[in-house]
mmCIF file of N, CA and C in Angstrom:
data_model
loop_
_atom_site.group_PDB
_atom_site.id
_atom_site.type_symbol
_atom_site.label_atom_id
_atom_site.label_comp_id
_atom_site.label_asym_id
_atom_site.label_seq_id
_atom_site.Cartn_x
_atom_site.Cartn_y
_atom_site.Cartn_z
ATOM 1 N N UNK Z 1 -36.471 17.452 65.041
ATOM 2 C CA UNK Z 1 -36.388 17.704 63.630
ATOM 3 C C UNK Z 1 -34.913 17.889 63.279
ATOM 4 N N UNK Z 2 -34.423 17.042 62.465
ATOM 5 C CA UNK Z 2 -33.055 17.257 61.958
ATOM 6 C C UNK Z 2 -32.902 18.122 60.669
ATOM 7 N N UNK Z 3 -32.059 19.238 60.665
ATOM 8 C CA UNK Z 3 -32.158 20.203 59.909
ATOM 9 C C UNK Z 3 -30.753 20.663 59.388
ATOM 10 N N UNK Z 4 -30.493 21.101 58.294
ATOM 11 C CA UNK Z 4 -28.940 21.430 57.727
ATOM 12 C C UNK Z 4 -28.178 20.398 58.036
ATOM 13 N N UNK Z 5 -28.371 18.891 58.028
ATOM 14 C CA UNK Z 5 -28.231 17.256 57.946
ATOM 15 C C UNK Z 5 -27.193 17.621 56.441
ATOM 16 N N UNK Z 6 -25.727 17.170 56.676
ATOM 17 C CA UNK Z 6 -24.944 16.684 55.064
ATOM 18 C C UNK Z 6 -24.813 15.332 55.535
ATOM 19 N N UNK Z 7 -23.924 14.796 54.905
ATOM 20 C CA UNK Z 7 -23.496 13.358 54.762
ATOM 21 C C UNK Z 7 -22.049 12.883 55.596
ATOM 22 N N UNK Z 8 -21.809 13.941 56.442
ATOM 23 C CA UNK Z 8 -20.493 13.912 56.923
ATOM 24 C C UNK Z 8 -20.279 12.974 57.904
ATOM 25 N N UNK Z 9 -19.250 12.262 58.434
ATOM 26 C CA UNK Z 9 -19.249 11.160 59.005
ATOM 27 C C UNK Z 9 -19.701 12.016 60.769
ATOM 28 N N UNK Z 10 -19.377 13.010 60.750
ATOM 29 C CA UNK Z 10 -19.567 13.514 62.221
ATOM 30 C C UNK Z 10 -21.347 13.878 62.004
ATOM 31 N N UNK Z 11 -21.890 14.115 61.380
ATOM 32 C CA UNK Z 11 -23.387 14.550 61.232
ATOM 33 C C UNK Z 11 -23.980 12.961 61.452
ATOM 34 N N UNK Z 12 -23.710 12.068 60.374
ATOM 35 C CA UNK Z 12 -24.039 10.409 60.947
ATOM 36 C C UNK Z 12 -23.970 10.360 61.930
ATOM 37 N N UNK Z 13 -22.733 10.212 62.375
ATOM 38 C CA UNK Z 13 -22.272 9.525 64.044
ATOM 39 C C UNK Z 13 -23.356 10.479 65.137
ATOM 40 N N UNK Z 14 -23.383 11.174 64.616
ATOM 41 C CA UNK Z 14 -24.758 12.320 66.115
ATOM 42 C C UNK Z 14 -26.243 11.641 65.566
ATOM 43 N N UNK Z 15 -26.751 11.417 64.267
ATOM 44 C CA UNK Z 15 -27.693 11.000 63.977
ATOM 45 C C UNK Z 15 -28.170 9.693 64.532
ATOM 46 N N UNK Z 16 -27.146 8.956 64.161
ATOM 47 C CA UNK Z 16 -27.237 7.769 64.758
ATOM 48 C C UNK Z 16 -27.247 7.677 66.355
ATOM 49 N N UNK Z 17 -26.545 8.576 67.138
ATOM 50 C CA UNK Z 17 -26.932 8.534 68.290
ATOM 51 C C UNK Z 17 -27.993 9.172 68.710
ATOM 52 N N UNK Z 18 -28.839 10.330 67.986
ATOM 53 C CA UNK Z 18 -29.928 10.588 68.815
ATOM 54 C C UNK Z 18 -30.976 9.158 68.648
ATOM 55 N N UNK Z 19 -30.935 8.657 67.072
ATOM 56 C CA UNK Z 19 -31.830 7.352 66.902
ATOM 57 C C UNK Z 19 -31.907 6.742 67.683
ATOM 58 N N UNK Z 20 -30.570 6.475 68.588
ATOM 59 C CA UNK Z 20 -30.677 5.361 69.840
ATOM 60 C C UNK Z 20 -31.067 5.771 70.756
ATOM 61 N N UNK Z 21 -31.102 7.098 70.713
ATOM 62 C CA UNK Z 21 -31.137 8.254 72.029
ATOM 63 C C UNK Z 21 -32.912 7.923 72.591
ATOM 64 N N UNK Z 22 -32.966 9.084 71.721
ATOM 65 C CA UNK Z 22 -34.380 9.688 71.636
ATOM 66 C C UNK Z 22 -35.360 9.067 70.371
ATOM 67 N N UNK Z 23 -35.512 8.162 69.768
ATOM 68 C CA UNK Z 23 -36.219 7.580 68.175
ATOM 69 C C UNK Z 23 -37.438 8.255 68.519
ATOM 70 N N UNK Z 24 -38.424 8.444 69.520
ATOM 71 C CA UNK Z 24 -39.450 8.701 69.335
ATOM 72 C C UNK Z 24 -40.098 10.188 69.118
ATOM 73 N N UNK Z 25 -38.671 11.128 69.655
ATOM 74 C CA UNK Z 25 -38.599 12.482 69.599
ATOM 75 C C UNK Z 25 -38.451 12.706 68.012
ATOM 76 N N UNK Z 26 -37.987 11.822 67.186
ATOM 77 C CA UNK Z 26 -37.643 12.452 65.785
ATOM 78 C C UNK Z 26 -38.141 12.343 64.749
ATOM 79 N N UNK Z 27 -38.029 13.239 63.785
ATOM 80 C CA UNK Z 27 -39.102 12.994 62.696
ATOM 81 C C UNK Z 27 -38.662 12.370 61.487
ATOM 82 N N UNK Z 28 -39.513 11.614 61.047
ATOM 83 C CA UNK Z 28 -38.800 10.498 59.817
ATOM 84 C C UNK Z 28 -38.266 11.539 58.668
ATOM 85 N N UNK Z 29 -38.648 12.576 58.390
ATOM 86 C CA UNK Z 29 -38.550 13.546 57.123
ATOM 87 C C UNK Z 29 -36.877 14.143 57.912
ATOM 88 N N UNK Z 30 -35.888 14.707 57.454
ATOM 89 C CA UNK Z 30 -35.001 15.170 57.309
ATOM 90 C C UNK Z 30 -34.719 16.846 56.496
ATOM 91 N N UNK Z 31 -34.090 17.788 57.147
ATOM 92 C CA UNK Z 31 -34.094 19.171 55.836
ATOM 93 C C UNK Z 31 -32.758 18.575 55.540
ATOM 94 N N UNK Z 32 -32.305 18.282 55.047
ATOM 95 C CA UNK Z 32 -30.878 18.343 54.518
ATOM 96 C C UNK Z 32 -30.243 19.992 54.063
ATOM 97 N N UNK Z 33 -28.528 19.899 54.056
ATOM 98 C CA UNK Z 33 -27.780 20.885 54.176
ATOM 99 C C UNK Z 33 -28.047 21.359 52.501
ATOM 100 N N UNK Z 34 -28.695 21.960 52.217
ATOM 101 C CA UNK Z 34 -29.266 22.749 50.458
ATOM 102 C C UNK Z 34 -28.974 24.018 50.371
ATOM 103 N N UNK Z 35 -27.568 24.668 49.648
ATOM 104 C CA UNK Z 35 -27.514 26.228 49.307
ATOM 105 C C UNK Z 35 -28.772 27.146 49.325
ATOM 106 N N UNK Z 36 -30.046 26.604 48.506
ATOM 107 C CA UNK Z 36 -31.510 27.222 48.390
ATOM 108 C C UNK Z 36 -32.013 27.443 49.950
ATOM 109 N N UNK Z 37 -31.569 26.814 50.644
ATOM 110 C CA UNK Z 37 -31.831 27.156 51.565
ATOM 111 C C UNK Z 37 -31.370 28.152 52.626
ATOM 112 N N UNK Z 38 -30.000 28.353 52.146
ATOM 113 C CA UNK Z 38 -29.392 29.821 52.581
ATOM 114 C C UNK Z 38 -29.351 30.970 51.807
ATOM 115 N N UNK Z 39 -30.142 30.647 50.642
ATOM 116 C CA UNK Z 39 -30.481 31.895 50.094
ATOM 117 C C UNK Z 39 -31.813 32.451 50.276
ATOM 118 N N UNK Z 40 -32.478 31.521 50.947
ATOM 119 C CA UNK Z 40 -34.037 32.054 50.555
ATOM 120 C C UNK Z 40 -34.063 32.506 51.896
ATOM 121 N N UNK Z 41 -33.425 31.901 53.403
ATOM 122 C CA UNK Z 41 -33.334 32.796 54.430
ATOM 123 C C UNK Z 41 -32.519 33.992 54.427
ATOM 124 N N UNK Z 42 -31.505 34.360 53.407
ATOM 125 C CA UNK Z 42 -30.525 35.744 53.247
ATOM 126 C C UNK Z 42 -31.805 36.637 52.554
ATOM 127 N N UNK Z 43 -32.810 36.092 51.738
ATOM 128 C CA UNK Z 43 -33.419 37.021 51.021
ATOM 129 C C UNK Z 43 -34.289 37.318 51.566
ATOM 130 N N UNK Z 44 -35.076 36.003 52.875
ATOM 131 C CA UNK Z 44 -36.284 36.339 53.412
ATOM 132 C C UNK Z 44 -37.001 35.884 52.366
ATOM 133 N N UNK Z 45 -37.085 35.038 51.575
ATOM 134 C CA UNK Z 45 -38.142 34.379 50.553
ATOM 135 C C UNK Z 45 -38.403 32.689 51.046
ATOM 136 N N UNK Z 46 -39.622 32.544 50.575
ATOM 137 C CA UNK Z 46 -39.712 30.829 50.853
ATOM 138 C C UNK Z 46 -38.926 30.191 49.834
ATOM 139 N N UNK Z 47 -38.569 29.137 50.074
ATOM 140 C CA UNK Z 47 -36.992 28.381 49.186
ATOM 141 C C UNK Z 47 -38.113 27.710 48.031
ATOM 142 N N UNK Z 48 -39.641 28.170 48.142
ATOM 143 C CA UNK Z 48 -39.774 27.506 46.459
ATOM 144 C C UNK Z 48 -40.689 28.341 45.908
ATOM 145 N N UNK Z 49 -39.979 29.674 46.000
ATOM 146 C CA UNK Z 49 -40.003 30.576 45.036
ATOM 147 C C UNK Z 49 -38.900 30.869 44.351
ATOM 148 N N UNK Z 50 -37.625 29.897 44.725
ATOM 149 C CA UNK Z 50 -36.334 29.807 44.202
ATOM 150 C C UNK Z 50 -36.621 28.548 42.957
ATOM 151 N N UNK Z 51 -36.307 29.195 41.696
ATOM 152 C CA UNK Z 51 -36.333 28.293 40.449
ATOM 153 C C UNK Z 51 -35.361 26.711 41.071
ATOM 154 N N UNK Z 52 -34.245 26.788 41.206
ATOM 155 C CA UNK Z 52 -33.302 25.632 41.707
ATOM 156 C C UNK Z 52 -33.599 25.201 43.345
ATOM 157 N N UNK Z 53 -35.008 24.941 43.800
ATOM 158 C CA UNK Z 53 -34.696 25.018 45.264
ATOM 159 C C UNK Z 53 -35.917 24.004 45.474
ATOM 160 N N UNK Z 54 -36.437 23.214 44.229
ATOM 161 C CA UNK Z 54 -37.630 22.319 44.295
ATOM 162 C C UNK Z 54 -36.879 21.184 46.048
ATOM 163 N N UNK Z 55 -35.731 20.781 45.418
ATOM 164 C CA UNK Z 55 -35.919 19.486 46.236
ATOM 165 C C UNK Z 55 -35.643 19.792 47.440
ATOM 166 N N UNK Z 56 -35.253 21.333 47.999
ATOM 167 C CA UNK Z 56 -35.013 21.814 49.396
ATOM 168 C C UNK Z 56 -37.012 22.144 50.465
ATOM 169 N N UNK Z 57 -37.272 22.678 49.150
ATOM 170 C CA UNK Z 57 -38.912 22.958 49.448
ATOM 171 C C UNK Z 57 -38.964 21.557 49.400
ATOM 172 N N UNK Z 58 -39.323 19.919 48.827
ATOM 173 C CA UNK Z 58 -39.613 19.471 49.272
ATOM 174 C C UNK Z 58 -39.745 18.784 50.641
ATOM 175 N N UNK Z 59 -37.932 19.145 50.654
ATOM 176 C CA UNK Z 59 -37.929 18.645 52.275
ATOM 177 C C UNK Z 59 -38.521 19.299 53.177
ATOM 178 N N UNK Z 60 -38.651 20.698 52.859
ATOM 179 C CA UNK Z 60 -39.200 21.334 54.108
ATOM 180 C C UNK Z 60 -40.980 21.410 54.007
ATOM 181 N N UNK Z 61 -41.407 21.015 52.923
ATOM 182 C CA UNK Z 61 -42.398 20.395 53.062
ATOM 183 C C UNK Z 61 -42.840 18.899 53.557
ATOM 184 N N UNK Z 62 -41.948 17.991 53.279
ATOM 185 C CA UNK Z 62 -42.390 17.215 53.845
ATOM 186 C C UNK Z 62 -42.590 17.274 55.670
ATOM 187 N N UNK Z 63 -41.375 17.956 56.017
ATOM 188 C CA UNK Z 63 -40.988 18.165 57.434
ATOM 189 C C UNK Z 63 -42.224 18.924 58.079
ATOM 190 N N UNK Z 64 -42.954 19.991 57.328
ATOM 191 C CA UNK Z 64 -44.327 20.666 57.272
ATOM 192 C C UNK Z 64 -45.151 19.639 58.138
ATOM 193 N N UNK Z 65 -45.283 18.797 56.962
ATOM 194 C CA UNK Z 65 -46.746 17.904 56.909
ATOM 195 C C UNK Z 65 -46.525 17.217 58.293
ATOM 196 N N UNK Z 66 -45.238 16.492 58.494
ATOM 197 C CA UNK Z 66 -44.871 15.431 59.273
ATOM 198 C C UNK Z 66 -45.442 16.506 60.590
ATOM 199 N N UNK Z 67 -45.143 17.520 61.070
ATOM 200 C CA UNK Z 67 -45.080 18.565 61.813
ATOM 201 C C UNK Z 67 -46.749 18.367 62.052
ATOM 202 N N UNK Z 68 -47.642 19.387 61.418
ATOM 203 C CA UNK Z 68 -48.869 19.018 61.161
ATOM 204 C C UNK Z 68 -49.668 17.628 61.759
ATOM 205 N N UNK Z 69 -48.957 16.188 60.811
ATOM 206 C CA UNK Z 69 -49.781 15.460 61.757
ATOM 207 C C UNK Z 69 -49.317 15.154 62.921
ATOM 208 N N UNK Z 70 -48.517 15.225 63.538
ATOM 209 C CA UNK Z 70 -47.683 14.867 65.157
ATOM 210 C C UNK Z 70 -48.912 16.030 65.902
ATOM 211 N N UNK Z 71 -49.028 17.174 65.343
ATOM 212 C CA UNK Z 71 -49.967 18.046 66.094
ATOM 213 C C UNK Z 71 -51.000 17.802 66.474
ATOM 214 N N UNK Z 72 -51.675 17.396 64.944
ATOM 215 C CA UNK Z 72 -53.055 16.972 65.170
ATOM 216 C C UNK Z 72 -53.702 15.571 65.893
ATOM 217 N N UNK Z 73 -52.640 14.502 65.703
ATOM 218 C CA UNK Z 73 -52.521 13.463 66.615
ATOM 219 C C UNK Z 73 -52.833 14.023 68.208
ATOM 220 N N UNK Z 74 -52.100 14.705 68.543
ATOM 221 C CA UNK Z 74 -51.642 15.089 69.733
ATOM 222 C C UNK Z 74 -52.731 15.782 70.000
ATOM 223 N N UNK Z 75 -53.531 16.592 69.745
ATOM 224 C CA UNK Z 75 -54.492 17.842 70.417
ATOM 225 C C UNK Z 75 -55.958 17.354 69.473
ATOM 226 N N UNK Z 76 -55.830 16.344 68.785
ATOM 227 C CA UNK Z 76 -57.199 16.797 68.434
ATOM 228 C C UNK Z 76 -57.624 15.030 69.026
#
């Protein structure tokens, strides 16, 4: 799971090498690097109970779900 992901040429260049690395270890969803997201762990709140923090909760929802079915694939 790639997590606190910006756009920086050194965050690419590692991305791109785990892709070649490991592709099957990783999950298509991404958290990207989102302020809401260092506030809602400083406060101890989920990031979408933060008014400005929709598109950080989405990622970490999507990353959820993706999570979820890799599980259920796997054990059920």
């Amino acid at each position: 799971m790639i997590n606190d992901m910006d756009r920086s040429v050194n965050h690419d260049k590692a991305l791109k090498s785990l892709e070649n690395t490991v592709p099957d270890l990783l999950f298509e969803n991404k958290i990207m690097h989102r302020p809401p997201l260092d506030t809602a762990t400083t406060d101890g709140i989920p990031v979408w109970e933060l008014r400005y923090g929709h598109v950080a909760a989405k990622e970490v929802e999507a990353v959820l779900e993706e999570l979820l079915e890799k599980w259920a694939k796997r054990w059920h």
